[in-house]
Every structure is written in structure tokens, then in C-alpha cells.
Amino acid sequence: MTTMLCSLVWPVSLLLLAAAPPAVPFNLETRLPLVKVGADGVYFGFSIAEHQVVEAVTNTSSVYNGTWMLVGAPLDQNLQPNTSKSGALWKCPMTTLTDDCVQVVTDGLRNIESLNLMPPGNDEIKDGQWMGVTVRSQGRGGKVLVCAHRYMNKGADFQWGRGLCYTLTQYLDFDKYYDPCKGRPVARAHEDYGYCQAGTSGVLTDSEEPLVAIGSPGPYTWRGAIFVNSISDDYLTKLKVTFHTPITEKDSPVDKYAYLGMSVTAGNFYSEKVGFAAGAPRDNGTGRVMLVPEVRDGVNPMEVRAQLSGEQFASSFGYELAAADINGDKRSDLLVGAPFYYSRDAGGAVYVYVNTPEYCLHCSKPQRLTGKPESRFGFSIARLGDLNQDGFEDVAIGAPYEGKGAVYVYLGSDKGLITDPAQVIRAEALARVQPATFGYSLSGGIDMDLNGYPDLMVGAYDADTAVLLMARPIIGILTYVRPEQNLKNIDPLKKGCSKYPNRDYTCFTFETCFDIESGGRSYGGKHELTLKYRLEAETFSGRKFSRVWFGAADDERPSFVEKNMKWKPARGITCSEEVVSVKENTRDIQSPIVFKLSYSLIQEEPEAIIAGEELPSVDRYPILNQQEAVKVFQVAFQKDCGDNEVCESNLEVQAELHLKPVARQQWELLLGELEEVVVNVTIYNHGESAYESQLFLTHPSGLSYIGTGIEEKSLFSCKPFNSTLVACSIGNPFKKGRKQLRLRFDPKELSDRDLQLEFTVSANSTSEDIGQQSPLVLRANVVKKAELSIKGLARPEQVFYGGAVKGESAIRFRDEVGTRVLHTYQVFNSGPWKVNQLEVHIDWPYQVANTKPQGKWLLYLDEKPTVECKTFSLKLN
């Protein structure tokens, strides 16, 4: 019981400091989504990619000739003749129409000179090949990768599921054909390369030697591998070998059914050159990720430099991967999805591995982000580029089964990924559509609408939908709270403040200020702005009541202040002065008061998109930089503590019962002897001030709490918490020194079953107790003592025994027996305790002995005894 109360008393300040601000809308515009819809049931949106055609690049600008939303629909009808549901790749323009996507030619070209599409060859099975299962873009002006992992090669007595991929030029024309398992051994079928399933995943690099890595989870009984080729157009200098990770039973770093190649990504993990990470989500039961350094000519199979292991069985660690420089150190960091991670309150996880200056991803423990139960958080992950223009790359994580689907946006920083999402985009909150499985696929990092900010594309295959969310421009804002000296050392015992010296309450003042940065990418600080201003004290973090209120009035006592403020370029810094008062009887004067300051732009809501109308510009709806627009700060009370601002108290409790001692920490209670049981307590503080210090005493339920001693009533506030616990406030603060008090209890309700009484005494505070004394236990043996006595009286006292002898059969009437003798016995209990059960045993002579077996009758019972009880109450003055 004592432990429970301690947890209620002292962690309050810790909860306040740790409380994270809720996610706020950031700059991905959900009110103006571009929506593209495919045919029903074709899995349109299963895989997606942002793509941009660049005609020319100069030192100062680029000339664009097309921005496309690329969408894979692996169950769609392909343009190739004589195929059925072999899958398709679609290119969708940046328009408000939902049905203007055009299918890209992928299959059926026999040579680049002819545009005529030919049916599949006699050795091919294209039906159900899932073209579009993987779609990737190399970036602005780069190539495109599209794959069909279920493509099959057939013969008279075999069908091998090899899989295939195409690369396309930036104009989406045919470039190269990749069938990495073609010509490899298949004698043992799936134990060799019979079911490669190449193209299950893939990635294109924009490195000096541009590469394609194709994930193939099937070789050698689904151990899996990745295959790497150069996609350079310079035939003379390009690498001409297909590189791969170790594959055979002898060489593979994974076991059977590991599915290595289920995911793959690229980054400079081990040097400035590009390396690869490949996921094996079933390896070792938990899943693993293989880290492969850069491709080196003559080194094949490629080296597996390190492995990252999952922590939970069946979590599919490595199902999805993404590389991003989240801390701005020019080294790729790695995000690993485990969408089937589970706990009582989480479903899906993403592990964030931050690279070190020594290029070591596994040298430090990763961050773990988790999603809501059964959401499959981490099913998709995308690098967003620098979404908020702060110099650090940001990421998006999909949770396609959280409701209809959700996407979480996380910002990078110099310390790594900020674990509180900057934005949570739920399908239900979108304008125009609310597609199921929203977030199943993601693509980001390209400025699709050319406003200077990268945009995010989201796929929802179950609704055959792809959505582009454009990024709003960010207005740089600087926020201040001043003067700094007003934010610390608030004396709760001093009434008034500099502005209101005669107030009956402790108060303090400060200014909240903001300024708009000039020279931003989208806003140069040249126009007047109207901002909504809100300052809230404590309740924003979940606290039910605030210890302070705003304003000079004493009637409403609001815990927040809200108003509109105008900013003009000529004025610059704009401020608001706030007066804050501390409520009377505030006990918690150690933990700081936490304030949340927030600014938001007041602007018109955008009009809903109408299909066929001009593409709306999100530049009309800028947003403030949320990292500065929302500021949480603290105001600290004056504390009698050390230089480290941590109050290190050292509480010690000594206690004894005002009873007869029989052993160490053990006493004797003679029931009925005392009107009260008294516990004498002495509390010492050998350290710094103890704030909100309290004494707790648990006692048996048979004892009822009376109160403290008369002289202590004004010094301590003691109240029964329940029938067995008394809590006393012993000082706020309780400074270094000693305090004594007596706690009185009534023992009248104790029962005969109470053989021993146990008291537990402890003290705590919201300060840091360096002593950590264990609770003190006092025991009293219960003694039940009663002084019993008995008196007898006979009437008559003497009786003559004699006379004529008669037989028993001759006696007809009681008067013929003889003189009647009446015995009266009185039993006395002089206390101090009552006797619940008492038996009186009486022996008397009933026959006169003779030489025969039965003697002559002497005395015998002629009436059943009666019992009368009387109690006497003794009143003491």
C-alpha cells in the first residue's frame, strides 16, 4: 500500500517533462491530394514511384519535360498481345483528373527499332507474371525499374519461376532486360535456381557507376540473393558482370526459407561508394539484414560485411528497408521494417540504425519506433528528402492496416530521427478519397510540383488508388520567451510580482515573441501575416488542472490564453506580455511549470479540387516551421537545493509504540488496559530540502485512527487515506532537521482473533531521496488478560443429616426428601479484558458411601441451574 502511494506522489514532475507534444499537421497538404484510380481489382498502387524527366541541366537550373506518377498494377491487362492479367506499369500526369493515366509499354518489344508488340515466346508464361510488382525511379532525369517476379520460363517438362525486370529510359522507353537467373543451374529445381522470383524487390542507384540491384528470394530453397548490374550507358567503361551475394548452401549467410532479397536498398553504408542492404525477413525466425559494401570488380560473390538481427520471432525484421541521411553527416543511415512485430499495445516496428564516423551501422543500439496494434507499421518506408528544409533528410513510414491506412512522417535532426511524428496522415482525413490500405507503398524525395519542396506519393492497392500529397511552403519563424531571469526562481512564499506588487497571490511575468525569417525559399518576409497565438499551462500534457492561471482577473482563472496577432515586416519582432499567478495551496512547488507556446497561420481554406480544373497551387497555403512555431518551455520555482538544481533529500524515520517493550521493534499490548494506542514518530532530514514530504503509516483494520497529539495539530496535516492507512503532510519543503509527532488509535474494535498488530511507517517526497530507507515495521503482541474470582453461598449454611431410613421407592413427594439446600455462586471479572467464553464446574457429594455398590442419596439436583449476568460500567473523570 505504501508503495502505491509513493508512485502517486513523486513522479508527477517526471511525467510532465516526458510528455510528448501531440502530432500536428505539417506541410504535406491533405486537403488538395492528386488522386489516380485504376481498374477494379488490378492492385493499382501496389508499387509506385515519383519520376521526373529532365531535358537539360545547367549550373543554375534544370529544364523539365514531364513529371509522372508511376504506378504498378500487377494484376492489370498488359498491352502485350496474347496475355491475360500479366500486370502493367502506368504513368499518370500531374492533373486533377483521376482516370488519365497511360500504360507504359514494357513487354512485347523484340527490338528497339520496331514499336510493334509481339506475343510471348513459346518458352514464356506471361499470364500472372505480376509486372509492376516493383517500380523504382532513379530520380530526376534517371532511369526506371519495373519488375515481374512471377515471370516463368517453360519447356516440355518444366516451368521455372525466374522473374524478370526491365529498365526504362527517363522518357519511359525500353532500355534493358534483366533475367539474372537465366542460364543458371536448375537440375535440382528449387534447390538450385528454379524459382528465383527475381524482381521481388529492386533499387536503382545514382552513383558514379549507376547500378541496379534486384532482389531474388527464391534461389537454393528460398535462401535468396540480390543480383547487381551496371546500368551505365557507357559500354566501354561499365561493369559487365552480374554480381551477387553468396547463394549456395556452402556460402550463403542465411538458411533455407530466409527470403534474402525480399527487400533491398542502397546507400553509402561503408564508404563514400554505394553499398547495399538486403532483407531476409524469415532468417533465424526473427529476420535479418545483410550489409554489403560497394561492388568491386573481380570480387564475386560480393562480401557480406555485417548482419543486423531482429529481436522478435515472426516479426519479419527486414521485410522493408530504406536508406536516408537523417543526421546530416553525409553517411547513409538505415531504417529496417518489422511489420509483424507485436506487443500488447503495438503492431509493427521500424528500427533506425544511425551510421557512425567509422561507417558502422551495428555499433550502437537502434531506435525502435512502433505502430498501433495490427497496423503493420513499417510495411513500407520511404526517404522523403529534406521536407522542412533544415538540412536533414526525413522519412515516411506506412501503416496500411491502421483503420483504412496511415502514413507517419518523421523528421531528421543532428541527433538522429525525432521519434515524435511531425505528421500523421490517415486515409480517413483525406479530401476526395479515403482509400483502404493507404500507405501500402510509398515514394518520395522528388519535387513533383516544382515549388522547392519534395512531395510524397502513397499507394493503396486494395482501393486501386495512388495519391500524391504536395508539400506546402514553410515560413521560417523564430520564437522567444524573455527575459530569462523571469523563468526561474519563482518564490511561492512571496506574494505579488513586479507588475502587481499588491496581489494576494504569487505571480510572475514574461514576454512571448516571434519574428518571421526573411529570404526563405517561398516567403521572403515581405507581406503582412496574421497568426493565431496560444499559450497553455500544463493541461496540454494531460494534466487535469494547472497550478497557475493567466491574466490579472481572479474570477475565471484560465489555464490558457488565445488571440490573433499581426506581423508586419516593418515591425519585426512582435511580443505579448503575460501575467501568470500561482494558485493558493499549491503543494507541488518543486517540479517546474510547463508551458506550450504555439503559433499558426490564419488563412483561407483551399477550395475542393474539381476534376478537370487547373492544378491548384499549394504555395497559396504556406505553413509555419513547426519546430519553431511550437515551443515547450518551463518556469522553475525557487528551490533550496544544491548547485545541480536537484534536491537531494535524505529522509530517515524512527518510530516506537507507547507500549511495554518486549524485544527490538516489538511491544506488548494488554487489551483493555489502555484507551489509546499511540505511535511516536520522529522524522529526520539529513540532506537538502524535501518537497511535498509525507509520512505514511499503515495499521490494522481493527484500530481506528483518532488523530495526532494536541500540540501537533497545527504543525501537521494527517488524514486517513482509507481504513488502514494514514497520510501526513510533514512539510513543503521539509528542510534539514527533525520533526516529531504522535499518532493515536482506538483499540476497542479489536477482536479476539487479533494476535499481533503490525504497523508500517515510511516517508517520501518529490525530491530525490539519496537515503532510500526501507519502510519501518513495528509489531505489538496482543495479550488478553482477565482477573477472575468466584464466591459461593449456601442457604441454609448447615443441615442435619439423619432420621429414619427410607428406601428410594418409598419417597413420593419432594418434601419427604429433606431440607432443600440452595447454592449461589458469583463469578467476577475484574478485567482489564473481557472473557468471551467461561465455564464453571461444580462438584457436590450426592451419595453416602457404604459397603454396597450404590450408597444412600445425600444431595441431588432438583432444578436446572439458572445463570444471571450483570455488567458494571466504571466512569472515569
PDB file of C-alpha atoms in Angstrom, residues 307-417:
ATOM      1  CA  GLN A 307      24.420  -8.647 -40.259  1.00  0.00           C
ATOM      2  CA  LEU A 308      21.620  -6.989 -38.325  1.00  0.00           C
ATOM      3  CA  SER A 309      19.264  -9.300 -36.439  1.00  0.00           C
ATOM      4  CA  GLY A 310      15.647  -8.927 -35.414  1.00  0.00           C
ATOM      5  CA  GLU A 311      14.591  -9.228 -31.804  1.00  0.00           C
ATOM      6  CA  GLN A 312      11.210 -10.998 -32.005  1.00  0.00           C
ATOM      7  CA  PHE A 313      10.172 -14.267 -33.569  1.00  0.00           C
ATOM      8  CA  ALA A 314       7.966 -13.908 -36.666  1.00  0.00           C
ATOM      9  CA  SER A 315       8.275 -10.111 -36.700  1.00  0.00           C
ATOM     10  CA  SER A 316       9.630 -10.192 -40.311  1.00  0.00           C
ATOM     11  CA  PHE A 317      12.563  -7.944 -39.488  1.00  0.00           C
ATOM     12  CA  GLY A 318      13.942  -6.848 -42.875  1.00  0.00           C
ATOM     13  CA  TYR A 319      10.656  -7.007 -44.778  1.00  0.00           C
ATOM     14  CA  GLU A 320      11.232  -3.382 -45.868  1.00  0.00           C
ATOM     15  CA  LEU A 321      14.350  -1.207 -45.982  1.00  0.00           C
ATOM     16  CA  ALA A 322      15.172   2.424 -46.639  1.00  0.00           C
ATOM     17  CA  ALA A 323      18.365   4.465 -46.532  1.00  0.00           C
ATOM     18  CA  ALA A 324      18.455   8.151 -45.580  1.00  0.00           C
ATOM     19  CA  ASP A 325      20.930  10.583 -44.076  1.00  0.00           C
ATOM     20  CA  ILE A 326      18.782  11.537 -41.115  1.00  0.00           C
ATOM     21  CA  ASN A 327      21.527  13.340 -39.147  1.00  0.00           C
ATOM     22  CA  GLY A 328      23.214  15.221 -41.970  1.00  0.00           C
ATOM     23  CA  ASP A 329      26.674  13.634 -41.660  1.00  0.00           C
ATOM     24  CA  LYS A 330      26.826  12.538 -45.340  1.00  0.00           C
ATOM     25  CA  ARG A 331      26.660   8.866 -44.321  1.00  0.00           C
ATOM     26  CA  SER A 332      23.619   6.743 -45.063  1.00  0.00           C
ATOM     27  CA  ASP A 333      21.595   5.609 -42.077  1.00  0.00           C
ATOM     28  CA  LEU A 334      19.329   2.569 -42.330  1.00  0.00           C
ATOM     29  CA  LEU A 335      15.681   2.006 -41.434  1.00  0.00           C
ATOM     30  CA  VAL A 336      14.514  -1.605 -41.126  1.00  0.00           C
ATOM     31  CA  GLY A 337      10.842  -2.547 -41.091  1.00  0.00           C
ATOM     32  CA  ALA A 338       9.428  -5.401 -38.997  1.00  0.00           C
ATOM     33  CA  PRO A 339       5.710  -5.036 -39.795  1.00  0.00           C
ATOM     34  CA  PHE A 340       4.656  -8.127 -37.833  1.00  0.00           C
ATOM     35  CA  TYR A 341       6.308  -7.079 -34.591  1.00  0.00           C
ATOM     36  CA  TYR A 342       3.723  -7.253 -31.844  1.00  0.00           C
ATOM     37  CA  SER A 343       3.141  -6.469 -28.203  1.00  0.00           C
ATOM     38  CA  ARG A 344       0.077  -5.774 -26.123  1.00  0.00           C
ATOM     39  CA  ASP A 345      -0.117  -2.183 -27.346  1.00  0.00           C
ATOM     40  CA  ALA A 346       1.928  -2.162 -30.573  1.00  0.00           C
ATOM     41  CA  GLY A 347       1.746  -3.656 -34.042  1.00  0.00           C
ATOM     42  CA  GLY A 348       4.717  -3.308 -36.386  1.00  0.00           C
ATOM     43  CA  ALA A 349       8.092  -1.712 -35.765  1.00  0.00           C
ATOM     44  CA  VAL A 350      10.832   0.178 -37.574  1.00  0.00           C
ATOM     45  CA  TYR A 351      14.427   0.043 -36.332  1.00  0.00           C
ATOM     46  CA  VAL A 352      16.599   3.087 -37.023  1.00  0.00           C
ATOM     47  CA  TYR A 353      20.336   2.392 -37.326  1.00  0.00           C
ATOM     48  CA  VAL A 354      22.446   5.571 -37.294  1.00  0.00           C
ATOM     49  CA  ASN A 355      25.812   5.328 -39.033  1.00  0.00           C
ATOM     50  CA  THR A 356      28.979   6.280 -37.190  1.00  0.00           C
ATOM     51  CA  PRO A 357      32.049   8.244 -38.380  1.00  0.00           C
ATOM     52  CA  GLU A 358      33.726   4.842 -38.711  1.00  0.00           C
ATOM     53  CA  TYR A 359      30.922   3.615 -41.006  1.00  0.00           C
ATOM     54  CA  CYS A 360      29.468   1.138 -38.544  1.00  0.00           C
ATOM     55  CA  LEU A 361      25.705   0.674 -38.574  1.00  0.00           C
ATOM     56  CA  HIS A 362      25.650  -2.078 -35.974  1.00  0.00           C
ATOM     57  CA  CYS A 363      27.912  -0.418 -33.410  1.00  0.00           C
ATOM     58  CA  SER A 364      25.101   1.209 -31.431  1.00  0.00           C
ATOM     59  CA  LYS A 365      21.654   0.115 -30.317  1.00  0.00           C
ATOM     60  CA  PRO A 366      18.970   1.148 -32.817  1.00  0.00           C
ATOM     61  CA  GLN A 367      15.945   3.280 -32.088  1.00  0.00           C
ATOM     62  CA  ARG A 368      12.701   1.348 -32.265  1.00  0.00           C
ATOM     63  CA  LEU A 369       9.529   3.047 -33.482  1.00  0.00           C
ATOM     64  CA  THR A 370       6.261   1.145 -33.103  1.00  0.00           C
ATOM     65  CA  GLY A 371       2.778   1.499 -34.528  1.00  0.00           C
ATOM     66  CA  LYS A 372      -0.710   0.723 -33.360  1.00  0.00           C
ATOM     67  CA  PRO A 373      -1.811  -2.904 -32.870  1.00  0.00           C
ATOM     68  CA  GLU A 374      -2.389  -4.828 -36.115  1.00  0.00           C
ATOM     69  CA  SER A 375      -1.474  -1.789 -38.245  1.00  0.00           C
ATOM     70  CA  ARG A 376       1.601  -3.403 -39.902  1.00  0.00           C
ATOM     71  CA  PHE A 377       3.576  -0.275 -39.178  1.00  0.00           C
ATOM     72  CA  GLY A 378       6.805  -0.499 -41.215  1.00  0.00           C
ATOM     73  CA  PHE A 379       5.274  -2.359 -44.164  1.00  0.00           C
ATOM     74  CA  SER A 380       6.577   0.489 -46.347  1.00  0.00           C
ATOM     75  CA  ILE A 381       9.306   3.058 -45.729  1.00  0.00           C
ATOM     76  CA  ALA A 382      10.409   5.928 -47.968  1.00  0.00           C
ATOM     77  CA  ARG A 383      13.129   8.548 -47.914  1.00  0.00           C
ATOM     78  CA  LEU A 384      11.438  11.916 -48.308  1.00  0.00           C
ATOM     79  CA  GLY A 385      14.437  14.140 -48.855  1.00  0.00           C
ATOM     80  CA  ASP A 386      14.592  17.327 -46.790  1.00  0.00           C
ATOM     81  CA  LEU A 387      10.907  18.002 -46.307  1.00  0.00           C
ATOM     82  CA  ASN A 388      11.274  21.004 -43.987  1.00  0.00           C
ATOM     83  CA  GLN A 389      14.500  22.415 -45.456  1.00  0.00           C
ATOM     84  CA  ASP A 390      16.536  22.107 -42.245  1.00  0.00           C
ATOM     85  CA  GLY A 391      19.460  20.201 -43.775  1.00  0.00           C
ATOM     86  CA  PHE A 392      18.411  16.713 -42.577  1.00  0.00           C
ATOM     87  CA  GLU A 393      16.626  14.052 -44.574  1.00  0.00           C
ATOM     88  CA  ASP A 394      13.192  12.965 -43.420  1.00  0.00           C
ATOM     89  CA  VAL A 395      11.301   9.680 -43.801  1.00  0.00           C
ATOM     90  CA  ALA A 396       7.758   8.353 -44.153  1.00  0.00           C
ATOM     91  CA  ILE A 397       6.538   5.057 -42.700  1.00  0.00           C
ATOM     92  CA  GLY A 398       3.364   3.302 -43.798  1.00  0.00           C
ATOM     93  CA  ALA A 399       0.846   1.546 -41.548  1.00  0.00           C
ATOM     94  CA  PRO A 400      -1.638   0.317 -44.203  1.00  0.00           C
ATOM     95  CA  TYR A 401      -3.916  -1.537 -41.777  1.00  0.00           C
ATOM     96  CA  GLU A 402      -4.378   1.179 -39.172  1.00  0.00           C
ATOM     97  CA  GLY A 403      -8.005   1.862 -39.947  1.00  0.00           C
ATOM     98  CA  LYS A 404      -8.052   2.439 -43.698  1.00  0.00           C
ATOM     99  CA  GLY A 405      -4.338   3.151 -43.567  1.00  0.00           C
ATOM    100  CA  ALA A 406      -1.961   5.774 -42.256  1.00  0.00           C
ATOM    101  CA  VAL A 407       1.419   7.327 -43.064  1.00  0.00           C
ATOM    102  CA  TYR A 408       3.730   8.653 -40.352  1.00  0.00           C
ATOM    103  CA  VAL A 409       6.229  11.405 -41.221  1.00  0.00           C
ATOM    104  CA  TYR A 410       9.386  11.659 -39.100  1.00  0.00           C
ATOM    105  CA  LEU A 411      11.951  14.459 -39.284  1.00  0.00           C
ATOM    106  CA  GLY A 412      15.706  14.082 -39.144  1.00  0.00           C
ATOM    107  CA  SER A 413      17.930  16.149 -36.877  1.00  0.00           C
ATOM    108  CA  ASP A 414      21.557  16.439 -35.842  1.00  0.00           C
ATOM    109  CA  LYS A 415      20.817  13.908 -33.095  1.00  0.00           C
ATOM    110  CA  GLY A 416      19.066  11.429 -35.386  1.00  0.00           C
ATOM    111  CA  LEU A 417      15.414  10.788 -36.079  1.00  0.00           C
TER     112      LEU A 417
END
